[in-house]
Every structure is written in C-alpha cells, then in structure tokens.
Tab-separated table of C-alpha atoms in Angstrom:
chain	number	residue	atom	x	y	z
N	1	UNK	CA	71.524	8.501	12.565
N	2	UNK	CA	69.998	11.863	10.970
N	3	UNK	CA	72.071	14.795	10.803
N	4	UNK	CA	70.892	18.298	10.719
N	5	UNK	CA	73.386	21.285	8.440
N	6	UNK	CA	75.171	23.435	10.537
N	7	UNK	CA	72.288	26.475	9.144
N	8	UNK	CA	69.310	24.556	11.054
N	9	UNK	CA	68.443	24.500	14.553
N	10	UNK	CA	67.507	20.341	15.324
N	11	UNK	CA	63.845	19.628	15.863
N	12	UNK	CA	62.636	19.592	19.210
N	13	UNK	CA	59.664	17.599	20.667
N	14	UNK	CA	58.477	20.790	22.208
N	15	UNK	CA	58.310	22.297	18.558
N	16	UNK	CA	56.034	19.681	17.932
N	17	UNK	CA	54.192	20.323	20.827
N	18	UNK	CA	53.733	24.061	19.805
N	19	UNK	CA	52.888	23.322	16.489
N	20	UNK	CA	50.093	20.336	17.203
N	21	UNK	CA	47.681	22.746	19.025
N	22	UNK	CA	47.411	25.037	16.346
N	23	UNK	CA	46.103	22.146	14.211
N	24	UNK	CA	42.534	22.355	15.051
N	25	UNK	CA	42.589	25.827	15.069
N	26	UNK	CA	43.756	26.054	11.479
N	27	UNK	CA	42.602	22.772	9.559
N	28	UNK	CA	40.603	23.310	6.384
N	29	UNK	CA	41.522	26.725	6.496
N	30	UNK	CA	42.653	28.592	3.148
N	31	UNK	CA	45.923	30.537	3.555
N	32	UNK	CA	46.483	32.575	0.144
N	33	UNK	CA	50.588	32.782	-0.018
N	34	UNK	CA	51.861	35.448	-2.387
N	35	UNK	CA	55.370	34.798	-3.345
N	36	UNK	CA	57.829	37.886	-4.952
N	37	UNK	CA	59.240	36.842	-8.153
N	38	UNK	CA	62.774	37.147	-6.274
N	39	UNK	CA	61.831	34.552	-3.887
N	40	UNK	CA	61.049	31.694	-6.621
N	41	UNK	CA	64.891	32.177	-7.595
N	42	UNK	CA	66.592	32.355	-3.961
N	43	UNK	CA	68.222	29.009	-2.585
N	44	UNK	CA	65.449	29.203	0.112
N	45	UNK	CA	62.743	28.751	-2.572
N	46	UNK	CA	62.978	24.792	-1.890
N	47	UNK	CA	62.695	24.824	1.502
N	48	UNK	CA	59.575	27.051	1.510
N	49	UNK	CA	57.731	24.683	-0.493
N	50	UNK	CA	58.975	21.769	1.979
N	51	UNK	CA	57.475	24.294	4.454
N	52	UNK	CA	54.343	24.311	2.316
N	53	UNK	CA	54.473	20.498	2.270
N	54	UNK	CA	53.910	21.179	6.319
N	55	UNK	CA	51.029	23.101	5.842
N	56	UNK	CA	49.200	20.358	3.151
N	57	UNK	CA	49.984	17.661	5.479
N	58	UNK	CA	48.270	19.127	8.294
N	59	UNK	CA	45.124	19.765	6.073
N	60	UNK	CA	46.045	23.583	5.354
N	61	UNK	CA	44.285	24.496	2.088
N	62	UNK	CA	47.230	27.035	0.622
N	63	UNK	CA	46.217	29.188	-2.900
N	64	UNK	CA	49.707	30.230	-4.107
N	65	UNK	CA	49.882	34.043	-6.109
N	66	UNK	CA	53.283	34.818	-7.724
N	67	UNK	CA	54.960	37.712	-9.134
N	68	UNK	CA	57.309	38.036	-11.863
N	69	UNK	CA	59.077	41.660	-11.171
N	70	UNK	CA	63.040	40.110	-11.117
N	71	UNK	CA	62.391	38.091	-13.912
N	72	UNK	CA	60.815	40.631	-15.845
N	73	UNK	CA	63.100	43.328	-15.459
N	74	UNK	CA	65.612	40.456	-16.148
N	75	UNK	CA	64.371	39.057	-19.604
N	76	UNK	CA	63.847	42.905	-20.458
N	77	UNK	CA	67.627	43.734	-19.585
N	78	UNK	CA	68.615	40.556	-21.675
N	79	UNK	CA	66.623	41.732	-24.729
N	80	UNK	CA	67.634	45.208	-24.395
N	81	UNK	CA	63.953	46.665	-24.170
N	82	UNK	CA	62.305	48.963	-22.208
N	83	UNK	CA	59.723	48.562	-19.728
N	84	UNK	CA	56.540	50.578	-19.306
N	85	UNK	CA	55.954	49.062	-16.011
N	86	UNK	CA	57.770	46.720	-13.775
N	87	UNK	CA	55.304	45.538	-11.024
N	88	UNK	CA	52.075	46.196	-12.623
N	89	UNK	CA	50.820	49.208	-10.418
N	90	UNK	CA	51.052	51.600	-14.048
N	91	UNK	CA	50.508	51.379	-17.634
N	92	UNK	CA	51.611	48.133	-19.317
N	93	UNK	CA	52.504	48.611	-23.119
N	94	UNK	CA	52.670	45.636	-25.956
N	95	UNK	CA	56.276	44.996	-25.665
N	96	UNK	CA	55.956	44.961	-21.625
N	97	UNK	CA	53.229	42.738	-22.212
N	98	UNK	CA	55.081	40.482	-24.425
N	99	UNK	CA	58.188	40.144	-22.133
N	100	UNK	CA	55.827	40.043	-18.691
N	101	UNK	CA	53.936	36.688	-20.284
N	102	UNK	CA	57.604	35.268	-20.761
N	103	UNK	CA	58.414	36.168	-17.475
N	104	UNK	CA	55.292	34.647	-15.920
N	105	UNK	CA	56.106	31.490	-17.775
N	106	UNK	CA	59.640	31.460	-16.204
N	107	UNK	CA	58.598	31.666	-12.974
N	108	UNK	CA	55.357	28.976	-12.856
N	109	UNK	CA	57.607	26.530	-14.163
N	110	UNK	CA	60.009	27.262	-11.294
N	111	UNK	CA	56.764	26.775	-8.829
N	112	UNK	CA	55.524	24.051	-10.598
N	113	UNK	CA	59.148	22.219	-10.533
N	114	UNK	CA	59.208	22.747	-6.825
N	115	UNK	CA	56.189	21.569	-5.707
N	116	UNK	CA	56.517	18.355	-7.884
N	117	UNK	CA	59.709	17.531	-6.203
N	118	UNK	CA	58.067	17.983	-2.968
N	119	UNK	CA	55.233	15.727	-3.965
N	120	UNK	CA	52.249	18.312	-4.064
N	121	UNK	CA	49.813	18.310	-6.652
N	122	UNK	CA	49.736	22.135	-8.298
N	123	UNK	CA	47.312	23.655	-11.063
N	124	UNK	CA	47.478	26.978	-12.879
N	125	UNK	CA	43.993	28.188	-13.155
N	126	UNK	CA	42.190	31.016	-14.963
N	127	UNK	CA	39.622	31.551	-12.075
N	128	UNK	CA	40.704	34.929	-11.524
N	129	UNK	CA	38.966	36.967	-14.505
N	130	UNK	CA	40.339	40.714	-15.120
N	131	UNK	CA	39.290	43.859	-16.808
N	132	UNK	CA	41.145	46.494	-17.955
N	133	UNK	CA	42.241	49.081	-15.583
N	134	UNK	CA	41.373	52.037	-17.995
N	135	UNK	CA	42.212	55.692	-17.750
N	136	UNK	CA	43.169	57.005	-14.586
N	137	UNK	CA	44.299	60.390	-14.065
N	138	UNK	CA	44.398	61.249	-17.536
N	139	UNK	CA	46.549	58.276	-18.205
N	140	UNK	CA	45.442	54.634	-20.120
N	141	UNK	CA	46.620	52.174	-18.319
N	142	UNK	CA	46.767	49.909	-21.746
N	143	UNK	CA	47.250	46.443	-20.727
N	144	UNK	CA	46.919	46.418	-17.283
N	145	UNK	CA	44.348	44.894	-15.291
N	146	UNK	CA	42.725	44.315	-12.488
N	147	UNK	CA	40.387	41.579	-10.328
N	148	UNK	CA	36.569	41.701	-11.987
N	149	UNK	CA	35.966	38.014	-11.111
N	150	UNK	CA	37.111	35.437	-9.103
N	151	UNK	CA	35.557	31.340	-9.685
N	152	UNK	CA	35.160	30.538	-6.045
N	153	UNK	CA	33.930	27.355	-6.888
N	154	UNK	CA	36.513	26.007	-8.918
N	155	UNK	CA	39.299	26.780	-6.795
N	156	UNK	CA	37.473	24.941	-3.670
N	157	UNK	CA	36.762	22.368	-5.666
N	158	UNK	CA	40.498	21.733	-6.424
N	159	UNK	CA	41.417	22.674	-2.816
N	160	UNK	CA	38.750	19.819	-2.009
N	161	UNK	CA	41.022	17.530	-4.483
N	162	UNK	CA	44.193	18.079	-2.732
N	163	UNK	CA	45.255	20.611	-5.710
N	164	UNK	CA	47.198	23.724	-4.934
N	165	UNK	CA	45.900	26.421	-7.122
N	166	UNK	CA	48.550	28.543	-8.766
N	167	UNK	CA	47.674	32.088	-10.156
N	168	UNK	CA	50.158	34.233	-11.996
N	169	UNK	CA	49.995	37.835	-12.626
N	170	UNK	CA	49.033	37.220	-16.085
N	171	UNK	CA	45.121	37.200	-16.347
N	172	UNK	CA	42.794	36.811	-18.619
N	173	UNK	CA	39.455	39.312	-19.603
N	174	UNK	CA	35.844	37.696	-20.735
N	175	UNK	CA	37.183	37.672	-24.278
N	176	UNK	CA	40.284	35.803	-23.470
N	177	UNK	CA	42.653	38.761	-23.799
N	178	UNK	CA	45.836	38.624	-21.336
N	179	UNK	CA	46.268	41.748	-18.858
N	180	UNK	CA	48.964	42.011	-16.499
N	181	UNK	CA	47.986	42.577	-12.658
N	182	UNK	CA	49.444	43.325	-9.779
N	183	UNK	CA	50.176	40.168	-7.613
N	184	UNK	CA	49.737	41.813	-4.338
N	185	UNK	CA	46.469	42.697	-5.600
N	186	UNK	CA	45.654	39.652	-6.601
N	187	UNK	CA	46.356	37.868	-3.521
N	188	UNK	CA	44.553	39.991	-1.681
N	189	UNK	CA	41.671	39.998	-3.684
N	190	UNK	CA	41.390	35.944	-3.662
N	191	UNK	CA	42.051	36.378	0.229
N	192	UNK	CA	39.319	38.813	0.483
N	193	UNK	CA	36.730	36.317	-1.952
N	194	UNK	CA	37.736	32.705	-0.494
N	195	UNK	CA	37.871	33.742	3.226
N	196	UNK	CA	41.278	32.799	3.633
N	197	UNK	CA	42.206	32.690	7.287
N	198	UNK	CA	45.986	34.390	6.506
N	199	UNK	CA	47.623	36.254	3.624
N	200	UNK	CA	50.817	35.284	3.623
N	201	UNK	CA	53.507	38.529	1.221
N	202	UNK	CA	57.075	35.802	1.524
N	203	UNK	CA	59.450	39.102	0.239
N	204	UNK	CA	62.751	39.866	0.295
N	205	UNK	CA	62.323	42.397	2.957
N	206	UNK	CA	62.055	41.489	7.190
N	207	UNK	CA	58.613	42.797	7.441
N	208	UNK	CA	57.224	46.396	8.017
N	209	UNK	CA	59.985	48.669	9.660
N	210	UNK	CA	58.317	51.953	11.544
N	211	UNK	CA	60.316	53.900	13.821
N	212	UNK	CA	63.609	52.035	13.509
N	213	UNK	CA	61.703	48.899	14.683
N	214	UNK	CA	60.297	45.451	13.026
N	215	UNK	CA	56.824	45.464	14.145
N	216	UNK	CA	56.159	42.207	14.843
N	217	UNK	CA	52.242	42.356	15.586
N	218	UNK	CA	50.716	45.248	14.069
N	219	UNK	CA	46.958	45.909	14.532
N	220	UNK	CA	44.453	47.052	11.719
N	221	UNK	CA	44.307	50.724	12.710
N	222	UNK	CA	47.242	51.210	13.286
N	223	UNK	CA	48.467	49.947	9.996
N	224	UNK	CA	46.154	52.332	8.645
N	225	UNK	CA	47.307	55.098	10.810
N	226	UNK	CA	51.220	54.459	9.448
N	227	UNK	CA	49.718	54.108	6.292
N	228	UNK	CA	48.426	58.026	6.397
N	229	UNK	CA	51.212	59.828	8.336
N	230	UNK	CA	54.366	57.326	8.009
N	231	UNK	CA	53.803	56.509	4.427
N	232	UNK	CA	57.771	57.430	3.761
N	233	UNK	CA	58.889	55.543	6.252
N	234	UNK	CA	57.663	52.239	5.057
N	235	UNK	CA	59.978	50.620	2.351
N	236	UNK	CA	58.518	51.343	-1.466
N	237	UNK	CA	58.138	47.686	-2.169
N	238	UNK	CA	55.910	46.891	0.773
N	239	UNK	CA	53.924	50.117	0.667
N	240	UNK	CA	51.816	48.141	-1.544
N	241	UNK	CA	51.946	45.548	0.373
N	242	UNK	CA	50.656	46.932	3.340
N	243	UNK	CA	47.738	48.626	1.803
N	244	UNK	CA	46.554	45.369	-0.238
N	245	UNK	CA	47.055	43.722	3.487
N	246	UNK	CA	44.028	46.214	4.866
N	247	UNK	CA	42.025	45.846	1.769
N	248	UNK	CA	42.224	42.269	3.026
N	249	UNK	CA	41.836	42.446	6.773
N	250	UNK	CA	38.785	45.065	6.031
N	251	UNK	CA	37.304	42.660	3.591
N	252	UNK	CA	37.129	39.356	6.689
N	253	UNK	CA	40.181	38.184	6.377
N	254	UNK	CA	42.009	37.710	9.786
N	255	UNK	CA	45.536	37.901	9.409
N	256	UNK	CA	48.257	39.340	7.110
N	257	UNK	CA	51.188	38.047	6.936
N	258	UNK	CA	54.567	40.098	5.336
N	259	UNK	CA	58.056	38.384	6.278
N	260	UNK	CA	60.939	37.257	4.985
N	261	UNK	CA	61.012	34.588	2.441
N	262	UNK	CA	64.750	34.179	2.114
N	263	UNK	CA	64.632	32.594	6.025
N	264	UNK	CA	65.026	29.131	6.196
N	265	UNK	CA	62.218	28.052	8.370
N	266	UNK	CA	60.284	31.555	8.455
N	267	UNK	CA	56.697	30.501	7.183
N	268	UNK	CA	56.382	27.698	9.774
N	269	UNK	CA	58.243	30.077	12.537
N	270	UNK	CA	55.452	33.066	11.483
N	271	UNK	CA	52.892	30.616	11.426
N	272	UNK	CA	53.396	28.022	14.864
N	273	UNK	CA	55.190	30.579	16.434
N	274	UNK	CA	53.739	33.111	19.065
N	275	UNK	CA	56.373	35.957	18.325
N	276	UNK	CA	57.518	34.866	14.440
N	277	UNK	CA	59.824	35.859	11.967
N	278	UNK	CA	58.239	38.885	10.414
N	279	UNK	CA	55.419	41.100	10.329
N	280	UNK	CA	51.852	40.284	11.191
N	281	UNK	CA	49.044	42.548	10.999
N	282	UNK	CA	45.552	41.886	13.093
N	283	UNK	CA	42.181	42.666	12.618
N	284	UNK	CA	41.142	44.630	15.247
N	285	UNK	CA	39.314	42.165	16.992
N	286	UNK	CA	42.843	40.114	17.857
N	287	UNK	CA	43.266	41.870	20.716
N	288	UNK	CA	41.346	39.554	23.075
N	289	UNK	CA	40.935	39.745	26.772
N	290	UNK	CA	38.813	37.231	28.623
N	291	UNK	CA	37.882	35.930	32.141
N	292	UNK	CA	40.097	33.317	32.934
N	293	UNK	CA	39.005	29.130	33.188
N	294	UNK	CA	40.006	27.162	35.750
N	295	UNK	CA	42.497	25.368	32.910
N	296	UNK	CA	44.286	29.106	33.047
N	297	UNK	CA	45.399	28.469	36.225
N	298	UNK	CA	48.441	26.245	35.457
N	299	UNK	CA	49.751	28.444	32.555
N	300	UNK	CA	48.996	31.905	34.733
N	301	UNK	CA	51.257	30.122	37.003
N	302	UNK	CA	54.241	29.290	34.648
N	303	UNK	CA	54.177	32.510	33.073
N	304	UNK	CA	54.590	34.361	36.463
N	305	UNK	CA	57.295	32.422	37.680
N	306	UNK	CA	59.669	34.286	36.996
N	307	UNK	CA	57.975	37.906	38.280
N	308	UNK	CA	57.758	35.672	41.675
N	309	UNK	CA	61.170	34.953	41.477
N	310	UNK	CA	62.032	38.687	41.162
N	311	UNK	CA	59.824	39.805	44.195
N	312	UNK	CA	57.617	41.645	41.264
N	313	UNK	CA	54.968	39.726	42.032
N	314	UNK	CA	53.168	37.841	45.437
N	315	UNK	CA	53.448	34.186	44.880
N	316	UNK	CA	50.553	32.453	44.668
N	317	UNK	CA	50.141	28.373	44.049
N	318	UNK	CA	48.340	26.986	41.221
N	319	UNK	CA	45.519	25.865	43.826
N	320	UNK	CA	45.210	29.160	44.589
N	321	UNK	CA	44.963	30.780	41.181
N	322	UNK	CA	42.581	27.731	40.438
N	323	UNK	CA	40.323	28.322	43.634
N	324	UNK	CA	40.152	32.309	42.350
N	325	UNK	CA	40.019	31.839	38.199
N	326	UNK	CA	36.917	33.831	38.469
N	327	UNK	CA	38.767	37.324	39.770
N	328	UNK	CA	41.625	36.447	36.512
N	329	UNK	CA	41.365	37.465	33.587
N	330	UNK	CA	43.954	36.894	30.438
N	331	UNK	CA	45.054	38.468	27.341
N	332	UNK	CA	45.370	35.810	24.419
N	333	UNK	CA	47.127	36.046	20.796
N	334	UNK	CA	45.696	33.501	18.633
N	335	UNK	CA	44.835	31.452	21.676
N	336	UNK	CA	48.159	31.649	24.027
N	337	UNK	CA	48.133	33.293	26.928
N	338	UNK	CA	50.640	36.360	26.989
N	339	UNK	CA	49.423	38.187	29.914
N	340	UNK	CA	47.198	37.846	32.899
N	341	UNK	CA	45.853	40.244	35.409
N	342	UNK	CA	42.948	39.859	38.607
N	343	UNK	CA	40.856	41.919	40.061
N	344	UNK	CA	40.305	41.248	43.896
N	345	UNK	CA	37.168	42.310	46.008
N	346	UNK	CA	36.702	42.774	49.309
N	347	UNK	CA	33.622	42.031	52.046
N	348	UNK	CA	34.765	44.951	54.290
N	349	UNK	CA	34.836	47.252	51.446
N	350	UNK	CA	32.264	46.639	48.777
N	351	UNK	CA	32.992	49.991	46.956
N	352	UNK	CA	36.824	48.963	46.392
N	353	UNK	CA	38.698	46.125	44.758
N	354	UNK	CA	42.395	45.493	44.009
N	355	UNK	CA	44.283	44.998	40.330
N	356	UNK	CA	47.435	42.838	41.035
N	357	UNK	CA	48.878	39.989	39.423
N	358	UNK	CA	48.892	42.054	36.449
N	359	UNK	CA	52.180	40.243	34.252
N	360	UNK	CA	53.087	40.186	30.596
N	361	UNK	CA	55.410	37.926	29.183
N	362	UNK	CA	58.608	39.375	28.002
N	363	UNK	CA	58.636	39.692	24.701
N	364	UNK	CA	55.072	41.446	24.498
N	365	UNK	CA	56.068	44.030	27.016
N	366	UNK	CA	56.266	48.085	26.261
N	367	UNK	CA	53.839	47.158	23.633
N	368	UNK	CA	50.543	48.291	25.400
N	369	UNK	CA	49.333	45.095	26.575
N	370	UNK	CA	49.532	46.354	30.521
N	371	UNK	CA	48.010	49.022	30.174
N	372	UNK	CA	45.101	47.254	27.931
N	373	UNK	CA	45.134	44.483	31.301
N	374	UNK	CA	44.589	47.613	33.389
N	375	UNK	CA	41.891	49.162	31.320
N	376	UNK	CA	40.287	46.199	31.056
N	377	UNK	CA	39.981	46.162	35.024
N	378	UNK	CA	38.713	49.542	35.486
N	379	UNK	CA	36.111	48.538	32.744
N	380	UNK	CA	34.755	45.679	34.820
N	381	UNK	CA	35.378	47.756	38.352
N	382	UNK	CA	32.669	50.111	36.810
N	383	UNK	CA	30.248	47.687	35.575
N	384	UNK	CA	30.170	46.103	39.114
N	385	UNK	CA	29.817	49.750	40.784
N	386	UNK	CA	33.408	49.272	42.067
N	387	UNK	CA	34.191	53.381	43.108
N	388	UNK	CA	38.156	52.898	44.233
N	389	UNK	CA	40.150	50.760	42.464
N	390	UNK	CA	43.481	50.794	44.246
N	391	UNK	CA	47.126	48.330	43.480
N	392	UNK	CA	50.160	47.527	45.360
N	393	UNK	CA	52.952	47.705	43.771
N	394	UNK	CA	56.976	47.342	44.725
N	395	UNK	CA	58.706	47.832	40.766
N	396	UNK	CA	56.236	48.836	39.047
N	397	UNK	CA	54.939	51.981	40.390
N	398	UNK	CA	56.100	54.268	37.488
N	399	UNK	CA	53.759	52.297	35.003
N	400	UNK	CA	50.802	52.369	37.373
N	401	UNK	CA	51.471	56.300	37.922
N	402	UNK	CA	52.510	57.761	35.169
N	403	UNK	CA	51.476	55.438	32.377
N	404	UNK	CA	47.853	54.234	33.802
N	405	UNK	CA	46.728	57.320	35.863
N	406	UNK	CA	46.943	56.113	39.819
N	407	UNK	CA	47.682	58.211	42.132
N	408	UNK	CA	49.621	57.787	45.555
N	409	UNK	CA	47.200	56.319	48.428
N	410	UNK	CA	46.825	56.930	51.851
N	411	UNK	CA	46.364	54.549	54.440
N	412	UNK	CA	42.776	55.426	54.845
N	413	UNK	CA	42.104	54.581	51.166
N	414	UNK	CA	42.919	51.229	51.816
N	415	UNK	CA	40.627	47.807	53.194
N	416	UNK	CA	41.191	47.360	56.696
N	417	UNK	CA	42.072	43.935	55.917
N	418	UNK	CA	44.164	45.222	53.349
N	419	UNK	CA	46.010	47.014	55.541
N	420	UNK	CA	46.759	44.530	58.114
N	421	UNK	CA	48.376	42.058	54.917
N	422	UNK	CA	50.653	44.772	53.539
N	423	UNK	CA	51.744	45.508	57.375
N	424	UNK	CA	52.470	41.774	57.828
N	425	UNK	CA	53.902	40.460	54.625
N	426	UNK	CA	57.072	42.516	54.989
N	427	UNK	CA	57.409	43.570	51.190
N	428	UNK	CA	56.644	47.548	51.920
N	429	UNK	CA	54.680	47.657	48.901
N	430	UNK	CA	53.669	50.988	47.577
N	431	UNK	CA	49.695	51.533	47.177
N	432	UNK	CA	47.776	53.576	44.852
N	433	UNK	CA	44.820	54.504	44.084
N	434	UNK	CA	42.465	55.271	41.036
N	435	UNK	CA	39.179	56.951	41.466
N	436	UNK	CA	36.362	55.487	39.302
C-alpha cells in the first residue's frame, strides 16, 4: 500500500478532476518558469521539478530562466571579494563577472541534476543574444547586459523535441562576449517573444503583499497603479518582479505568476487551482462576464446552495435556472464559474426589470466581483431601454445601498406582479430601486 509523509495532503480523485479540465485549456502552451537562485538550493527544489514533470506530461511546453544571486553572493563571500552587483540590475565589473559565470555554472548543474533524476530531457541554449547595457545616468554599466535577441525558432524547435530549454543569466553578445543579465528580465523577455501563456517568478517570498494582504488575483492596472503610488510597500526583491511581470502582460502574455517556491505542491496548487498559493496578476481582459448556457445551470445551482440555505437567496431548482439561462449571466476566472447574477423582466412593466440571484463564492467576495455582477446588469438594463432597475434584498441591503447606488423603493416603484410575490412569499424582503 502507498503511503503519503506526514507534510503532504493524500491525492484525491477530485484533484484529478480539477486538474483534467484545465488540460485542453493549457496543452501546447509555453509557460516560461523563472526560478531564484535560492530556490535551486532549498529541499523543495526536487519536488518542483517533479511538479514540472506534471506539467511535461500533460503536454505543457515549460522554458526554465534561473538566477544565481545566493550563489553569487556566496562564492564571493568564500573568496573574500567584492561585488559590483548582486542581481544584475547595476554595473557588473571583471571580478563580478568572473565569480557570476562560476555561480551560473553552480546552479545549471543543480537544474540539470534535477531534471535528469526526474527523467526530463534539459538543454542550455544561447538563443537569448545580449548587448551591453551601456551608460545610464552617467554611469557604465560595464558588463551588464540586456535582451537584443531572442532565437524563437530554436527554442520551439527543442520544445517540439520534448527538450526543456534552460537559460542562465549569463549571455552571450554577437561577438561571443559573456554579459550578465537580469533573470527576471530575461524571463520576461522570452515570455513576451514566445507567447508564453504564464510567467511563472518561484521566489522565496508568498507573493505580492499590499495593504497587509497577499493579493491573490491582481489585475494589470492595478499592478501598475501599486507600482506608481505603493512602490515602498512592495518587498525590494519583487519590485522587480512585478514590473518585469507588466512588461510581460503588456507585451500578450496572459498571466504572471509570483509565489512561493519553497511550498511543497505550490506550482501545481497556483496552476490547477482556482484560488492558489501565491500571487497572480491578469491582463485586463481576465475579468470576464458572460450570458450564461444552459450547461451553467447545474453549477449556478451548486454554488448557491449554500446562500439558499441561509435565506440569502430564493431557491430556485436547476430546471428552473435551466428554463431561464438566458436572464443569467456569470463571472468566470480562467473558465470556472465564481459568481452568477440574472436579470428578470417583466410583461406588465416593460420599462423595469429585476437583478437578483446575484452570489459570489466565498473566497472571491469583498473583492469587487458584486459590484462588477451589478454593473454588468445596469449595462445590459440600458442597452435594452430598461429605465428602473429595482432588487429585493433581505442581507444584503447595505451592499446594494451604499456600495452599488440603490435607493429605498416604494411600493409604487414596483411590478404589480411583483408586488403580489413579495406579499405572498413571506420573506419581507427589502426593495430598491436604481434609476437608469
């Protein structure tokens, strides 16, 4: 019988489940996964490149990038030497140089040593071509280096082989000359170039922290936004990060990945996982509301269960939601439903219609997705030349009021045949009403 360590939490057939639909969605994709330096030497290291194993055997093209900064500020501290530079973001010097091309070599044999054991074929490549960075504010940057030129077709050609492409920080120019580059940059640059479907930053840090809080789904803009006034408040190391994740996302790459690479299990959980392990950030175009299909209707109805349960919401059968799909509509992340709203007319009052059933699944709540539902809804009210848009309501009239902009309705403002179900159904519901 197979026995799981105490750390790990057993395999579940419903973890299969969860991870089989995403399949289709991501096959022959190309995820680029940066890896920090300090990563390649934690006891997780191993199990990330099982993880990675995952990813190959479900026909996930993965480009690795590592860095080097532990084991170059290591080798220096052994030889006693100074370094210019540490993460290659300023000038690099000879002797940096010299020690960072050790370091490099430390650390690709570590990668290379993994993904033997785990039976993956790996090749270190020189299709990333640099140039120096030059002078910038008054300052040469000597050895350091950035992205001129990437060989698209060679590293698709060893993807199409089965080959993982490894790229160190360690590049060379058109004469053959090494530079030392930023691996952030690097990995966002081959992201940007190969149309990589996720860039994946496995640190040793939980993901983006901004106002006390790991923010688990971050959008574009408002990365961009923290980025300009909270630029303190996000940790040094993943400042860079961060920035290198927009460059991506504005260059067509979809997601950006930045979590934890000491978790055991992380890169699968951020990956297969609707909520994940660290942060991710969105292009703005992941925010994706959509009339419903009749194949909603038995996930709208497991999802508000529970609000049924609580007296939140009016139950309503999976028939029902079914027979109505049309008047749903649903709010997906990467292709799961996490909340669901309608939008009911009436025949004796063409000029009004009804929001209700508007639910979001726990763990998404207080994060704007309501209100998004509910703007949604007053977008399509207008387009239909809906004037009154009005909701009934018994918990959540404080989000409707003060949060969406309803006011308190009168009984006039209300569908006679509206009227006669809230006088019948015996939940005293409280109505409101927005003006359109």
């Amino acid at each position: 019988m197979a026995t799981t360590r105490s750390s790990e939490r057993p395999l579940k057939p419903t973890d299969l489940r969860g991870i089989l639909k995403y399949v289709p969605m991501f096959r022959e994709h190309i995820f680029v996964i940066a890896i920090d330096g300090s990563i390649v030497e934690h006891e997780n290291f191993q199990n990330l490149v099982t993880d990675i194993a995952v990813l190959r055997s479900l026909n996930i093209n993965v480009v690795i990038v590592h860095g080097i900064g532990k084991q170059l500020r290591d080798t220096a501290a052994r030889q006693r030497a100074e370094l210019s530079d540490v993460y290659g973001e300023g000038a690099t010097d000879a002797g940096t140089m010299e020690i960072a091309c050790e370091a490099a070599g430390i650390v690709s044999q570590a990668v290379i040593e993994g993904l033997t054991h785990a039976n993956l074929k790996c090749a270190i490549t020189n299709a990333v071509r640099a140039t120096q960075v030059g002078i910038i504010g008054g300052v040469d940057q000597q050895l350091t280096g950035k992205v001129e030129k990437i060989d698209t077709p060679l590293l698709k050609t060893l993807l199409a082989q089965g080959v993982i492409p490894l790229v160190t920080p360690i590049l060379c120019d058109r004469d053959g000359n090494s530079l030392r580059a930023n691996s952030d940059a690097v990995a966002a640059e081959l992201a940007a170039e190969l149309g990589a479907s996720k860039l994946i930053y496995l640190t040793p840090f939980p993901g983006l922290i901004l106002d006390g809080k790991l923010q688990v789904n971050l959008s574009l803009s408002a990365l961009e936004k923290a980025l300009q006034e909270k630029t303190t408040e996000i940790e040094e190391r993943l400042r860079g990060k961060a920035q290198f994740a927009v460059r991506a996302l504005n260059n067509g790459t979809q997601r950006a990945h930045i979590l934890d690479g000491r978790t055991n299990g992380g890169l699968l959980a951020e990956i297969f996982d609707k909520v994940g392990t660290g942060s991710m950030i969105h292009a703005n175009d992941y925010d994706c509301i959509r009339p419903a299909k009749k194949k909603d209707a038995q996930f709208i109805y497991s999802i508000t269960k529970n609000a049924v349960k609580n007296k939140s919401l009016v139950k309503r059968s999976r028939q029902l939601i079914e027979s109505h799909s049309e008047d749903y509509f649903v709010y997906e992340i990467d292709e799961s439903i996490i909340g669901c709203a309608c939008l009911r007319r009436f025949a004796d009052a063409p000029d009004t219609a009804e929001l209700c059933s508007v639910y979001v699944q726990p763990f998404y709540q207080d994060r704007g997705v309501g209100k998004k539902l509910v703007a949604y809804a007053e977008h399509q009210a207008r387009e239909e030349g809906i004037k009154n848009l009005i909701t009934c309501t018994t918990q959540t009239y404080g989000f409707f009021k003060s949060v969406c902009g309803f006011d308190d309705a009168e009984p006039k403002d209300l569908p006679p045949s509206r009227k006669t179900e809230l006088a019948e159904n015996g939940r005293n519901s409280k109505a409101l009403i927005k003006k359109l």
